[in-house]
Structures are given as C-alpha cells and as structure tokens.
PDB file of C-alpha atoms in Angstrom:
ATOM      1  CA  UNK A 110       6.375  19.032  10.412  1.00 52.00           C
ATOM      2  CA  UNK A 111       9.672  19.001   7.950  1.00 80.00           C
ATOM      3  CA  UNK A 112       8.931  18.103   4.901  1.00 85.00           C
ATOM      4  CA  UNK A 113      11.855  16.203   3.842  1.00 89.00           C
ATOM      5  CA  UNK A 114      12.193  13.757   6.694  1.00 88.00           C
ATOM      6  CA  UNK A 115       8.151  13.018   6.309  1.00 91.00           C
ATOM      7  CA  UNK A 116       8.699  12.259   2.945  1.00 94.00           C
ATOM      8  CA  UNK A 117      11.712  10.143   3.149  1.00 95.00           C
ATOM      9  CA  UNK A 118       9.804   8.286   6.095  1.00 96.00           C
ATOM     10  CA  UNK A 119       6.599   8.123   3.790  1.00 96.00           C
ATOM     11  CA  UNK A 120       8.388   6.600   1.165  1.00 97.00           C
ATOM     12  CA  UNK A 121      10.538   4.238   3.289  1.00 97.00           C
ATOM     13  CA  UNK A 122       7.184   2.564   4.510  1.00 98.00           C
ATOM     14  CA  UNK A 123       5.568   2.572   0.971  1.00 98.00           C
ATOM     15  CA  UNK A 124       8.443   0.752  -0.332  1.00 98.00           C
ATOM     16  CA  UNK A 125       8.638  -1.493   2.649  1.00 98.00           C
ATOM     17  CA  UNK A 126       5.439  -2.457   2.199  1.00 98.00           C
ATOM     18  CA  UNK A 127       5.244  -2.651  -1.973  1.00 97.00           C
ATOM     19  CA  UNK A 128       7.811  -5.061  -1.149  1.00 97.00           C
ATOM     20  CA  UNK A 129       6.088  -6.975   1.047  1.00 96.00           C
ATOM     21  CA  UNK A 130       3.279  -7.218  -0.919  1.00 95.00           C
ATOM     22  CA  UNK A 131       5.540  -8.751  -3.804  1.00 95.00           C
ATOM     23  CA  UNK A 132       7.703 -11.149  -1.565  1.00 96.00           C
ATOM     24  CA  UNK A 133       4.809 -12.744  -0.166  1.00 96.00           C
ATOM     25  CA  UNK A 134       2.532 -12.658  -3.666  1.00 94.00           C
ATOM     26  CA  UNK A 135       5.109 -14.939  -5.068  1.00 95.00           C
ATOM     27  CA  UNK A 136       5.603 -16.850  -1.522  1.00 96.00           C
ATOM     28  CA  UNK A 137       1.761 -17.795  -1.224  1.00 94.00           C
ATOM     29  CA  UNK A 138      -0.255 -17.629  -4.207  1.00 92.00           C
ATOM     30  CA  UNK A 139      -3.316 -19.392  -2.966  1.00 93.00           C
ATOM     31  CA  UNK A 140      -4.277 -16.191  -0.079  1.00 93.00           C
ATOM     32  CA  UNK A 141      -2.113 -13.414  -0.434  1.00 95.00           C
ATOM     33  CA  UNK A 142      -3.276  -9.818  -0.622  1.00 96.00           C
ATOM     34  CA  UNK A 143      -3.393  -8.947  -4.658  1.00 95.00           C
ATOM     35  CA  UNK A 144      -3.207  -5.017  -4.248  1.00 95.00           C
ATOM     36  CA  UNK A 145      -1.566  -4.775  -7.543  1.00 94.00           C
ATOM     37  CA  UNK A 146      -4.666  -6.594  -8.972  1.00 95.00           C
ATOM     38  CA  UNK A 147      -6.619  -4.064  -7.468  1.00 95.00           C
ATOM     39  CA  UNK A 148      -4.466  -1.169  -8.467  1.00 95.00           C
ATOM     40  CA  UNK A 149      -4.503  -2.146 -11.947  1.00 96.00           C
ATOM     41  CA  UNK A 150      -8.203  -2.593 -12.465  1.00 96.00           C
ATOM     42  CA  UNK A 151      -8.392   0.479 -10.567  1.00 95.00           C
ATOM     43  CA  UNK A 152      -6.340   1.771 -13.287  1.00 96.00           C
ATOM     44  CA  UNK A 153      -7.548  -0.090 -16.010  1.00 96.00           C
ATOM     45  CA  UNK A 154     -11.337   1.606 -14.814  1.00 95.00           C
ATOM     46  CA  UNK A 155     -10.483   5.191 -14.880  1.00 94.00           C
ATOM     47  CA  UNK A 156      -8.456   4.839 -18.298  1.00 95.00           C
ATOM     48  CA  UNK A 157     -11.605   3.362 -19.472  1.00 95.00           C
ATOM     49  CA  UNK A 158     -14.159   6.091 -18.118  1.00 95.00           C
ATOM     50  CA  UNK A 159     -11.520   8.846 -19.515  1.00 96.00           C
ATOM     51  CA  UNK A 160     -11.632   6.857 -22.907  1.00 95.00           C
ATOM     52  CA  UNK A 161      -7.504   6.178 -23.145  1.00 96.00           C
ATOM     53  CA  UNK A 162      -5.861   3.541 -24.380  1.00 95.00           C
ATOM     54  CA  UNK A 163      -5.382   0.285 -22.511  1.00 96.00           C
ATOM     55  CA  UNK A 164      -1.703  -0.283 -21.777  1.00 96.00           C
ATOM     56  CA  UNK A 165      -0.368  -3.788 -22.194  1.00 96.00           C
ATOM     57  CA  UNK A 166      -0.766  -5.884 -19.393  1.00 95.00           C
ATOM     58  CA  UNK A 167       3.432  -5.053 -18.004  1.00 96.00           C
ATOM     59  CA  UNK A 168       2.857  -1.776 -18.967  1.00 97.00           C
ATOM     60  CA  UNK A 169      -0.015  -1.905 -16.581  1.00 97.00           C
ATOM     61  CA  UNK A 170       1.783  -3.797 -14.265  1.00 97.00           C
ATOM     62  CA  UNK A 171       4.602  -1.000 -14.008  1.00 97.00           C
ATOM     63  CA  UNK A 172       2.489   1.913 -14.045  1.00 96.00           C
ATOM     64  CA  UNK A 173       0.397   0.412 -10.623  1.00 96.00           C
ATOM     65  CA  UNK A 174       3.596  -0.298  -8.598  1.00 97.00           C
ATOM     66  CA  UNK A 175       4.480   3.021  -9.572  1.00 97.00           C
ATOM     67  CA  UNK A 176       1.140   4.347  -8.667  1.00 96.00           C
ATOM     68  CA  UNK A 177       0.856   2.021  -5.434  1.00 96.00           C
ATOM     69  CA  UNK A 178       4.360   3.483  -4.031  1.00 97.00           C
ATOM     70  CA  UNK A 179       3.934   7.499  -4.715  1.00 97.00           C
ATOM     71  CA  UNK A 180       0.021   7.093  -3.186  1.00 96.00           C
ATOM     72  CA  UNK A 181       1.301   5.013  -0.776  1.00 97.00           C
ATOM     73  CA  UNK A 182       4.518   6.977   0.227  1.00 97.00           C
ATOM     74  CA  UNK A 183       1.771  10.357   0.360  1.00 96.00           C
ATOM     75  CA  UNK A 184      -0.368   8.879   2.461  1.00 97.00           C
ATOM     76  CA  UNK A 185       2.771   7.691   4.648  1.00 97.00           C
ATOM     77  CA  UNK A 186       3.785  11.094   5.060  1.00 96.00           C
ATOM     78  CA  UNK A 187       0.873  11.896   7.715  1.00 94.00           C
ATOM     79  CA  UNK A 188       3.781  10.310   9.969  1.00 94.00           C
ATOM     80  CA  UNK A 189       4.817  13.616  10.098  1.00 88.00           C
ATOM     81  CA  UNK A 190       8.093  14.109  12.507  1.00 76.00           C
ATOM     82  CA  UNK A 191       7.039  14.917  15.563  1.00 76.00           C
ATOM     83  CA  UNK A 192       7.683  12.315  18.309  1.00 83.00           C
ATOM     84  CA  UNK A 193       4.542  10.353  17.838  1.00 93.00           C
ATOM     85  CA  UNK A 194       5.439   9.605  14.363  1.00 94.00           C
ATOM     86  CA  UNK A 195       5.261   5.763  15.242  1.00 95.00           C
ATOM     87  CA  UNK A 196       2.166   5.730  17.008  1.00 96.00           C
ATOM     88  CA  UNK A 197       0.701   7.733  13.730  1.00 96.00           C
ATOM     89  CA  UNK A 198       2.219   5.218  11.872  1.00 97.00           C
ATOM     90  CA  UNK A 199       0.569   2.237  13.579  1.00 97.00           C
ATOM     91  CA  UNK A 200      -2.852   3.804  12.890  1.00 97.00           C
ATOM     92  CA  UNK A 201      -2.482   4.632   9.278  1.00 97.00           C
ATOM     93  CA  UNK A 202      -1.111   1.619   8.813  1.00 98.00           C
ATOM     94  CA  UNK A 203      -4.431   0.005  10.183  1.00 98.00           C
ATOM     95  CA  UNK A 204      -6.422   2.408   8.796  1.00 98.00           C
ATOM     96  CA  UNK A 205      -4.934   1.593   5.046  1.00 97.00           C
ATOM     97  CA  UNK A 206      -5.449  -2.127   5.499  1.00 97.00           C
ATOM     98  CA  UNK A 207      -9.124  -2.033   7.305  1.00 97.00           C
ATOM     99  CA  UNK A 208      -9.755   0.452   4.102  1.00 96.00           C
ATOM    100  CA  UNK A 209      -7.937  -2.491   2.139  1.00 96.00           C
ATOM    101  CA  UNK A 210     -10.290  -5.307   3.085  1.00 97.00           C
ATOM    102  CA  UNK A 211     -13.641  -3.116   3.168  1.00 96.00           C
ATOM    103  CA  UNK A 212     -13.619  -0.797  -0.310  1.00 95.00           C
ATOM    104  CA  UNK A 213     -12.844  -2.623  -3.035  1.00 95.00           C
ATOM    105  CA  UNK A 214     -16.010  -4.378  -3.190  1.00 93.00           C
ATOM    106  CA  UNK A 215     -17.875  -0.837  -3.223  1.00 94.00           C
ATOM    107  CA  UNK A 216     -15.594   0.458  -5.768  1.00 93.00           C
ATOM    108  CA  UNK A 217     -16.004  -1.907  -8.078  1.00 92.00           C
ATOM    109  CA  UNK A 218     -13.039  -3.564  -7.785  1.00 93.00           C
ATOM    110  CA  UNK A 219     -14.115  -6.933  -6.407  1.00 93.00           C
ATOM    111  CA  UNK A 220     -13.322  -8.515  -3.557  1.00 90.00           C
ATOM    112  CA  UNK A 221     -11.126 -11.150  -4.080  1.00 90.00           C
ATOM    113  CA  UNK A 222      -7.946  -9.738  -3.998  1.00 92.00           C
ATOM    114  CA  UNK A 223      -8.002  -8.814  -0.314  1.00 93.00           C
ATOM    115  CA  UNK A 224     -10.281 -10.269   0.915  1.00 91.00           C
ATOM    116  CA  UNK A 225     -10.121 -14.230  -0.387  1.00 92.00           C
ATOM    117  CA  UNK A 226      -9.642 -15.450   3.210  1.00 94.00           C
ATOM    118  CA  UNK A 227      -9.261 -14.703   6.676  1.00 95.00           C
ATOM    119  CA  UNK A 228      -5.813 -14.964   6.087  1.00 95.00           C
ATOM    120  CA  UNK A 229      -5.815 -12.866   2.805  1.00 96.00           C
ATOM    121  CA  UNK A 230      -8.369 -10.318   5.243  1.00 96.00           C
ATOM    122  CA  UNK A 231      -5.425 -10.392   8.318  1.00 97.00           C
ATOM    123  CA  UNK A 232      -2.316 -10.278   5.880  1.00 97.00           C
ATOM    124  CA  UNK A 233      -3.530  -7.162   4.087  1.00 97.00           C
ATOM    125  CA  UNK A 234      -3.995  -5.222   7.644  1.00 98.00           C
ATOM    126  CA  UNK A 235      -1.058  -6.372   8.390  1.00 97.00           C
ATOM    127  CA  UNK A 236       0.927  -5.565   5.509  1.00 97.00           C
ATOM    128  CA  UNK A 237      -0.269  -1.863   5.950  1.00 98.00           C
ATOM    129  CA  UNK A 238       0.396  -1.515   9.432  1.00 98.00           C
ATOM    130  CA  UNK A 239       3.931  -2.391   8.802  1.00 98.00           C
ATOM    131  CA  UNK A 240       4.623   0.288   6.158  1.00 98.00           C
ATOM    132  CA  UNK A 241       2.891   2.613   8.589  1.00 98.00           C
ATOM    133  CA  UNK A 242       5.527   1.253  11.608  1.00 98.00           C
ATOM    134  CA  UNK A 243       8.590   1.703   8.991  1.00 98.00           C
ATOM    135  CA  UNK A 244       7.272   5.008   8.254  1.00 97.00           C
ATOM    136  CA  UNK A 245       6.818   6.062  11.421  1.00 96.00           C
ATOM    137  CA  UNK A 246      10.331   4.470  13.003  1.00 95.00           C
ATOM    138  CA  UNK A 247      11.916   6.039  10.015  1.00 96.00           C
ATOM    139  CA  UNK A 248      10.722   9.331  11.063  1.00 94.00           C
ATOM    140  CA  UNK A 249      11.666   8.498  14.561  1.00 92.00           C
ATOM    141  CA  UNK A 250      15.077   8.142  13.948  1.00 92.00           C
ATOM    142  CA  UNK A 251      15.406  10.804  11.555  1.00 90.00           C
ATOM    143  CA  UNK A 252      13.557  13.223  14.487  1.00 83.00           C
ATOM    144  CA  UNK A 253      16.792  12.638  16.553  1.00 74.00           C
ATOM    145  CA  UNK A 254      19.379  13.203  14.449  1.00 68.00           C
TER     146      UNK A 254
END
C-alpha cells in the first residue's frame, strides 16, 4: 500500500461525505442523519469524563467536523491502493453507516440522530458508502497514474 495516495483517497471520501452530511442537514431537517450531533456529544462526553472545559457550542461545532473528517479520512484509508480499492471502499462505506445506525444508542449517544426514520436509518448507510466509493475511485485513479 502507498501511503500518500491512501491518504489522499481517505481524505477525498471523508470530505465527500462531511459534505454530504451538511448539504443534505440543511436540505431536510425533519430526517437527515445528525452525525455532527453525535460527534459533538461524543465530544462533549469525553471532555466531561476527562473533567475539561466545555467549549462553546461553535467551538464545538468546529472541533467535531474537524474530528469527523481526520477519523473519517483514517478510517478511509483502509482503501488502500491496490486494485480493489473500490470494492474496499463499498464495504467500509457500509460498514461505517450499519455502525452509524446501530452504536450510538449503546454509547450513549442516543438514537435519534441516525436513526429518526427509515429514511434517516437508509440515508446514513448511504452517506457512508459513498465516501467509501469516492475513496476507493480516488484511489483507483490515482493506482493508474
């Protein structure tokens, strides 16, 4: 695997899909996947248990997209380069947005935020798969060259 074309793919599909996630936030408020709620009381739990301050709520806001992309754009990576990097892709993609839908509940997290409808439950697999796809064509394309 090079290193620099997985990341560069990795990234591509984490910012494709941080994207995604924003455009369609703002597009359909009533069932869109909230993975920035999520991510900030994800964050908002750990600065808690690790007794930091609480950021204001765009500080917060920041810090999760921030957070979202560079986990996001790791995880991404598993692409790799090789010349199954889309069919990886398609897989961690579902992967991610299965793992989307079923642990936030368990977390702590609650469950409303992907998993408010079926629609909310379909858009948030789907959202994932097509940041693993990017990711995965990405590092595709930069395979041949």
């Amino acid at each position: 695997m090079k290193l620099l074309p997985s990341l560069a793919a990795g990234f591509a599909g984490a910012l494709a899909l941080t994207a995604l996630h924003e455009t369609v936030r703002r597009l359909r408020p009533e069932d869109a996947p909230r993975m920035d709620v999520l991510g900030m009381r994800g964050l908002r739990k750990l600065l808690g248990k690790a007794d930091a301050p609480q950021p204001d709520s765009d500080t917060l806001f920041n810090l999760t997209m921030a957070g979202d992309i560079l986990s996001n754009g790791l995880y991404y990576t598993l692409v790799g380069s090789g010349k199954h990097a889309v069919h990886r892709g398609l897989l961690l993609g579902v992967a991610a947005g299965v793992g989307g839908v079923v642990l936030p509940g368990p977390l702590g997290l609650g469950e409303g935020p992907s998993n408010r409808t079926p629609q909310t439950q379909a858009m948030t697999v789907a959202w994932y798969t097509a940041g693993g796809l990017v990711a995965g064509a990405l590092a595709r394309a930069l395979r041949k060259r």
